[in-house]
Coordinates of C-alpha atoms and ligand atoms in Angstrom, one line a residue:
X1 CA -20.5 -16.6 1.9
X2 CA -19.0 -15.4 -0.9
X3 CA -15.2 -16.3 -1.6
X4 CA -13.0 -13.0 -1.7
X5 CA -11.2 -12.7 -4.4
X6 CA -8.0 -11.3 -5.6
X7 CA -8.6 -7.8 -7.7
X8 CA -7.1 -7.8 -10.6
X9 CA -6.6 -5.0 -13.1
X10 CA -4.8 -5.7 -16.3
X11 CA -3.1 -3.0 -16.0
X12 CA -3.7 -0.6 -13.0
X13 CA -3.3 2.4 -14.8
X14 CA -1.6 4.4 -11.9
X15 CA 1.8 5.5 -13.2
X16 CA 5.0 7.0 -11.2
X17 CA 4.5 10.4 -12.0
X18 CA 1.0 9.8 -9.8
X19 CA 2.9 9.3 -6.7
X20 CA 5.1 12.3 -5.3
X21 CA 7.1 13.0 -1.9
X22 CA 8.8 9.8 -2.0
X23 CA 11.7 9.7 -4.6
X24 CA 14.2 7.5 -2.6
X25 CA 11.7 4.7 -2.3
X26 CA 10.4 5.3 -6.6
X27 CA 14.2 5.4 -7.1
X28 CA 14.9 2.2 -5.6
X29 CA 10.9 0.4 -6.7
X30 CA 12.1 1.5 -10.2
X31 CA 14.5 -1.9 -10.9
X32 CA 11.3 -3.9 -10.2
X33 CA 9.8 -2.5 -13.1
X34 CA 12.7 -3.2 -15.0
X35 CA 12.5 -6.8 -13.8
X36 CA 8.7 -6.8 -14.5
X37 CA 9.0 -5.8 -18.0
X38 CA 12.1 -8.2 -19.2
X39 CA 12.1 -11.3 -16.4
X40 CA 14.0 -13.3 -19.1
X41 CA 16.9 -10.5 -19.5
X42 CA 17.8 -10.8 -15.3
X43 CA 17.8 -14.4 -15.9
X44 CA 20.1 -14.6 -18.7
X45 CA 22.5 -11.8 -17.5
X46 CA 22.4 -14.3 -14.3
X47 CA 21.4 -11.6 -12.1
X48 CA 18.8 -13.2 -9.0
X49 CA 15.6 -12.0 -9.7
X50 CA 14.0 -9.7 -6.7
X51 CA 12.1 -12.0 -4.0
X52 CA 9.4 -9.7 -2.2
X53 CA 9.9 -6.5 -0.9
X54 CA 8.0 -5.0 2.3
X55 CA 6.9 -1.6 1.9
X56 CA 6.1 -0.1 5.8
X57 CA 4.9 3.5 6.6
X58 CA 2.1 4.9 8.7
X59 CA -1.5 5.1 6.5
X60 CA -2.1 7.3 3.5
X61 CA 1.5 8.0 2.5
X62 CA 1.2 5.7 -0.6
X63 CA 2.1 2.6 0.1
X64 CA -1.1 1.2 -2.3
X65 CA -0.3 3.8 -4.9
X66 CA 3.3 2.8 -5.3
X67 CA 2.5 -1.1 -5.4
X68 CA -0.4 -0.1 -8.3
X69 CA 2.4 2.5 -10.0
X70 CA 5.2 -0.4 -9.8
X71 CA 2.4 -3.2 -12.1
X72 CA 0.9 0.5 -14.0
X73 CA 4.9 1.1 -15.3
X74 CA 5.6 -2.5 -16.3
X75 CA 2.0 -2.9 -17.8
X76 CA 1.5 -5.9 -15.9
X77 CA -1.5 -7.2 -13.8
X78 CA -1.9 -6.3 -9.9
X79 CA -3.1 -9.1 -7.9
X80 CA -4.1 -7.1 -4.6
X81 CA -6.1 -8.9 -1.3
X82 CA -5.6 -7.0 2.5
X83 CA -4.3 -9.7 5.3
X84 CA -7.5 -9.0 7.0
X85 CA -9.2 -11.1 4.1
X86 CA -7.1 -14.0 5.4
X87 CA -7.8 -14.5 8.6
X88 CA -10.9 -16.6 8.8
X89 CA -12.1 -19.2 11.4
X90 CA -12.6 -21.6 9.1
X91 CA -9.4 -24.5 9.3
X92 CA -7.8 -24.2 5.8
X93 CA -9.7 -21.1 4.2
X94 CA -6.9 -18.8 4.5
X95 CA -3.8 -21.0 3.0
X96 CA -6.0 -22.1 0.3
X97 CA -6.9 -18.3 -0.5
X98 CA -3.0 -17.9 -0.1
X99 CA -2.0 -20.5 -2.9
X100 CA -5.0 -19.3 -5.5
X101 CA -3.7 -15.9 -5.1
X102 CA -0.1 -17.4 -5.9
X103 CA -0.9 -19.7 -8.9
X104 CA -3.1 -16.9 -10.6
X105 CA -0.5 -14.8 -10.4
X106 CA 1.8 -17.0 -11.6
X107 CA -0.5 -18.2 -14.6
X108 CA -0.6 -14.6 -15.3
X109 CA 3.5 -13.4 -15.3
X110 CA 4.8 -11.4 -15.4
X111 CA 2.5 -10.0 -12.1
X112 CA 2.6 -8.0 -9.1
X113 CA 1.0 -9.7 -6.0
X114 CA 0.2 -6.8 -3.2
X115 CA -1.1 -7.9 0.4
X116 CA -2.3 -4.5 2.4
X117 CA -2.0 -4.8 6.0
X118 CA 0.6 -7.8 5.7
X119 CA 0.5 -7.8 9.9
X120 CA -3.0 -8.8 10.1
X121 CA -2.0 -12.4 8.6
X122 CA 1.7 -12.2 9.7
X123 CA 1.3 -11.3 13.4
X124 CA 4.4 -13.0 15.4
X125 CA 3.2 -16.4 16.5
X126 CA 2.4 -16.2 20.4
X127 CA 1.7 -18.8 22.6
X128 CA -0.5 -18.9 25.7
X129 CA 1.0 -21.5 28.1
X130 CA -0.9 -24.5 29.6
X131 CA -0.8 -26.3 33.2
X132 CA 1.9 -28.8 31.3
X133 CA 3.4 -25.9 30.1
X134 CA 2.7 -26.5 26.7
X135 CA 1.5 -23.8 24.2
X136 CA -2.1 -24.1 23.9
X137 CA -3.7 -22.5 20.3
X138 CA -6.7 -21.0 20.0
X139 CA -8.5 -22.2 16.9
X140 CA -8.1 -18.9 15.2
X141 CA -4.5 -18.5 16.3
X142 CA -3.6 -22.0 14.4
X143 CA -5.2 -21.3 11.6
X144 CA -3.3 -18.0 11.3
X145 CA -0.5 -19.7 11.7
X146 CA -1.5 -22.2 9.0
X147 CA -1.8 -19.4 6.6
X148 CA 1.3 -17.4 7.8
X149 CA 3.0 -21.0 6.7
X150 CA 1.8 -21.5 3.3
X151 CA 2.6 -17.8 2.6
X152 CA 6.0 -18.8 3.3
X153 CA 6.3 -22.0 1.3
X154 CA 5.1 -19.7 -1.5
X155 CA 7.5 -17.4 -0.8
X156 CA 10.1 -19.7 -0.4
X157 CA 9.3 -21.2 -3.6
X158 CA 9.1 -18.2 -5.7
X159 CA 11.9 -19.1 -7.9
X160 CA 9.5 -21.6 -9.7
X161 CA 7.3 -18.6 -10.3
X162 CA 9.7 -16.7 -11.6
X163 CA 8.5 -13.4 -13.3
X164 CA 6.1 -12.4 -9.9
X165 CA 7.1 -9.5 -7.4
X166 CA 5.4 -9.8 -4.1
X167 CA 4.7 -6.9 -2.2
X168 CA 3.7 -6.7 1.4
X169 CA 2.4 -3.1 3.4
X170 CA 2.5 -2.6 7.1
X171 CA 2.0 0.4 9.0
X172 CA 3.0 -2.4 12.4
X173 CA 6.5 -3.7 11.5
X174 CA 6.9 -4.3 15.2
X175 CA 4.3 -7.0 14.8
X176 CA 5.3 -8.7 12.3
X177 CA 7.0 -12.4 12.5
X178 CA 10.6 -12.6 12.2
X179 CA 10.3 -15.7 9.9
X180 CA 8.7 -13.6 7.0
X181 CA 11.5 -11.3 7.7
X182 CA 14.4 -13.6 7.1
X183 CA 16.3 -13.0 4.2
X184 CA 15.3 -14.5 0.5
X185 CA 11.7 -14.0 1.8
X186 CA 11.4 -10.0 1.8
X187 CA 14.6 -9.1 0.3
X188 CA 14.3 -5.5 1.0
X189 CA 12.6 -3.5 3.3
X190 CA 11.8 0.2 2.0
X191 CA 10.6 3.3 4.1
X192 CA 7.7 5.4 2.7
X193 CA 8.0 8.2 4.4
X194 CA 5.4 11.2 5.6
X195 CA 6.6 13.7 3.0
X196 CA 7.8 16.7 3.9
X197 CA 6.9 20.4 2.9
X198 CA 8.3 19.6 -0.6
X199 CA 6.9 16.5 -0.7
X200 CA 3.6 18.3 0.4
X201 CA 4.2 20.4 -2.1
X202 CA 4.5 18.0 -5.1
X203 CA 2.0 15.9 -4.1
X204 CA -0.5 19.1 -4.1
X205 CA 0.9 19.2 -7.9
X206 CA -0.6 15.8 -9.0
X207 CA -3.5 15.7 -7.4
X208 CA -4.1 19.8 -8.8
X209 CA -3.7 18.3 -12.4
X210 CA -7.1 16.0 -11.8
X211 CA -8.8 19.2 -10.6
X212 CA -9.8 22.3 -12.0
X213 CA -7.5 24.7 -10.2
X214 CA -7.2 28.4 -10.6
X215 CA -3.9 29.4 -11.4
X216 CA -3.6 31.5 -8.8
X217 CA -3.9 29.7 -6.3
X218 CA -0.9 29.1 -4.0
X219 CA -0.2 25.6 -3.4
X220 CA 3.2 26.3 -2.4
X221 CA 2.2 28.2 0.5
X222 CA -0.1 25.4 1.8
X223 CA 2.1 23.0 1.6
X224 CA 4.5 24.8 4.2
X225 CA 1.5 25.4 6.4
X226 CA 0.3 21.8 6.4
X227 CA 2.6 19.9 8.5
X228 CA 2.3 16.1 9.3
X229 CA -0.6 15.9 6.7
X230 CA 0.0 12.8 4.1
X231 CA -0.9 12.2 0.5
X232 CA -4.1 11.1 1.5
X233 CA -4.8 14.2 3.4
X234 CA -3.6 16.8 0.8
X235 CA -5.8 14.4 -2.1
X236 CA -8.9 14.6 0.0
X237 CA -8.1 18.6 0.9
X238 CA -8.3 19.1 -3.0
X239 CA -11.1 17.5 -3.5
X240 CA -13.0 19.3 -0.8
X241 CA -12.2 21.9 -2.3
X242 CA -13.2 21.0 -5.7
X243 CA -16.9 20.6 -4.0
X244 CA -16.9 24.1 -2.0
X245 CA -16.2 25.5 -5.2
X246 CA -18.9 23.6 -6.9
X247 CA -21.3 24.6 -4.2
X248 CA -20.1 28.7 -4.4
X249 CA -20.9 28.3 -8.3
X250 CA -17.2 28.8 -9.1
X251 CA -16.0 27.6 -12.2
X252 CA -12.6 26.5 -11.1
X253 CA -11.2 26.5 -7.1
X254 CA -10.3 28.7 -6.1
X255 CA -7.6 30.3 -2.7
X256 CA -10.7 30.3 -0.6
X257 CA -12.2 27.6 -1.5
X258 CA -9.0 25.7 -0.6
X259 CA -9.3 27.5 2.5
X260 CA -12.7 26.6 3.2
X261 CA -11.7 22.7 2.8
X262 CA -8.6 23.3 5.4
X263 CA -11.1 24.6 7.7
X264 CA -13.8 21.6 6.7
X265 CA -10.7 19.1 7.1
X266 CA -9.5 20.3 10.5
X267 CA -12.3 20.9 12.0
X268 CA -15.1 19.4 10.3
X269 CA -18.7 21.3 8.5
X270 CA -19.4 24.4 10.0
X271 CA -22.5 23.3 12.3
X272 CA -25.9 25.4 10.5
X273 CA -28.1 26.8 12.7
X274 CA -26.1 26.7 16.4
X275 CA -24.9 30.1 17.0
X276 CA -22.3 30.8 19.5
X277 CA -21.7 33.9 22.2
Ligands
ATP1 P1 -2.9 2.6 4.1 O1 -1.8 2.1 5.0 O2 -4.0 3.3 4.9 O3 -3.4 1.6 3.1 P2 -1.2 3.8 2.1 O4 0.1 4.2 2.5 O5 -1.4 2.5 1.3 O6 -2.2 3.8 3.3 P3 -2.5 4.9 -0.2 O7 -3.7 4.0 -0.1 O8 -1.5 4.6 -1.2 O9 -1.8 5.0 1.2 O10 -2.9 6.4 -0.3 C1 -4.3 6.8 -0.4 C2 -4.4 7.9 -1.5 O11 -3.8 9.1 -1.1 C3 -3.8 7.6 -2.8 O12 -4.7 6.8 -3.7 C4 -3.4 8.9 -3.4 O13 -4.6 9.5 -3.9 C5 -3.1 9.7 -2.1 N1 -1.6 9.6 -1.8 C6 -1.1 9.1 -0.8 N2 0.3 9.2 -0.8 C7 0.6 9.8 -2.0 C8 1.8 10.2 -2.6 N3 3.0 9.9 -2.0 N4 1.7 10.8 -3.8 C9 0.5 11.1 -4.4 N5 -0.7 10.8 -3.8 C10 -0.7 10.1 -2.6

C-alpha cells in the first residue's frame, strides 16, 4: 500500500481575487500572508507569530480555496493531506504521517500546512466503559488518539518551526476535541460563510472570467434567484453552462444556456426518450 503523501505545489497559483463572498474572513487571512512573506520582520518587531487557525463552514464555500489563496499570495508552498488520510488501523501510521507532514514543511518555510476535514482525525476522544468501569479502546479509537496527540505536540511545538501556518477545515466543529481547541493551538477560529446574493453575485464574477461568457448575460439576476447555493454550486453552474453552450454550437454562453444548467443542476438531464402525459 502505497504511503499517502502530502501534495505540494510550490506555489498553488490560486490568488485572493479567486475567492469572492467572503471578505471578512480574506480581511482577517490577509496578516498571514504578511507573516508568510517576512516571518523574520514579526519576529524582530517582537510580535508572536500566528499558531494555527481553524477555518469551519459547511462544504463548498471555500474553505480549500482560501487555504491555497493564503500559500498562492505569499508564494509559498502548500502542504495539504484530508484527516481521513490519517486514520489508519495500523498502530503508529497516522502520527508518523503527522510528523513527516510537519518536518517537510518545516524544511521547506516559509509553508502552509492545510488538513481538510480536521474532525475525521480530531474527533473528541470517547470512551466506551467496561465491567471495572474502565474505558476500554478500540484499536482504531487508540490509534486516533495516538495521532490526535502527536498533532498536538507539533502544534504545541510550532515555535521551533517558526515560519509555518497550520490550517485546519471542518464543516463538524461540534465534533471536534476541546484539546485542539485550547488556546496557542488554533489561535483563531474564522467563519466562512454561505455567501449571500452579493456574494453570489461576485463569485459568478470570477468564475465568468475563466469562461467565455456573453456580455449579456445577466449574472446579477441569477445571483438573487439562487438562494442557499455556494461557491461550489455557482462554479459548477458555469461550467454547465459552458458545455450546453458547446453542445448548442454557441460560440460563447449564453442567458439560456445558463438557464439550461440551472434546470440540469436542480433537477438533473432531461430524461431522452420518456415522454410524460
Ligand atoms: P469542503 O468542505 O467540501 O472541502 P470547501 O469549503 O473547502 O468545501 P472549496 O473546496 O474551497 O470548498 O470549494 C470548491 C470550489 O468551489 C472551489 O475550488 C471554487 O472553484 C468554488 N468556490 C467555493 N467557494 C468559493 C468562493 N468563496 N469564491 C470563489 N469560488 C468558490
Amino acid at each position: 500500500q502505497s504511503k499517502p503523501q502530502a501534495r505540494v505545489d510550490g506555489s498553488t497559483g490560486v490568488r485572493f481575487s479567486d475567492v469572492a463572498g467572503i471578505d471578512e474572513a480574506v480581511d482577517e487571512l490577509q496578516e498571514l500572508v504578511r507573516y508568510l512573506k517576512n516571518p523574520e520582520l514579526f519576529d524582530k518587531m517582537g510580535i508572536k507569530p500566528p499558531h494555527g487557525v481553524l477555518l469551519e463552514g459547511p462544504p463548498g464555500c471555500g474553505k480549500t480555496l482560501v487555504a491555497k489563496a493564503i500559500a498562492g499570495e505569499a508564494g509559498v508552498p502548500f502542504y495539504q493531506m484530508a484527516g481521513s488520510e490519517f486514520v489508519e488501523v495500523l498502530v503508529g501510521v497516522g502520527s508518523a504521517r503527522i510528523r513527516d507532514l510537519f518536518k517537510r514543511a518545516k524544511v521547506n518555510k516559509p509553508s502552509v500546512i492545510f488538513i481538510d476535514e480536521i474532525d475525521a482525525l480530531a474527533t473528541r476522544r470517547q470512551g466506551i466503559f467496561s465491567e471495572s468501569t474502565n474505558y476500554l479502546y478500540t484499536a482504531a479509537t487508540q490509534e486516533r488518539e495516538t495521532t490526535l496527540n502527536q498533532l498536538l505536540i507539533e502544534l504545541d511545538g510550532f515555535d521551533t518551526g517558526k515560519g509555518v501556518i497550520f490550517l485546519g477545515a471542518t464543516n463538524r466543529m461540534d465534533l471536534l476535541d476541546p484539546a485542539l481547541l485550547r488556546p496557542g493551538r488554533f489561535d483563531r477560529k474564522i467563519r466562512i460563510r454561505p455567501p449571500g446574493a452579493k456574494g453570489r453575485y461576485d463569485i459568478l464574477k470570477v468564475h465568468a472570467r475563466k469562461v467565455k461568457m456573453s456580455p449579456s448575460v445577466d449574472l446579477y439576476t441569477y445571483a438573487q434567484n439562487l438562494p442557499g447555493w455556494t461557491g461550489a454550486r455557482l462554479a459548477q453552474l458555469l461550467q454547465e453552462a459552458a458545455l450546453v453552450a458547446v453542445r448548442k454550437g454557441h460560440d460563447s454562453i449564453l442567458q439560456l444556456d445558463v438557464d439550461d444548467a440551472v434546470d440540469r443542476l436542480t433537477v438533473g438531464p432531461k430524461r431522452v426518450g420518456i415522454e410524460l402525459g
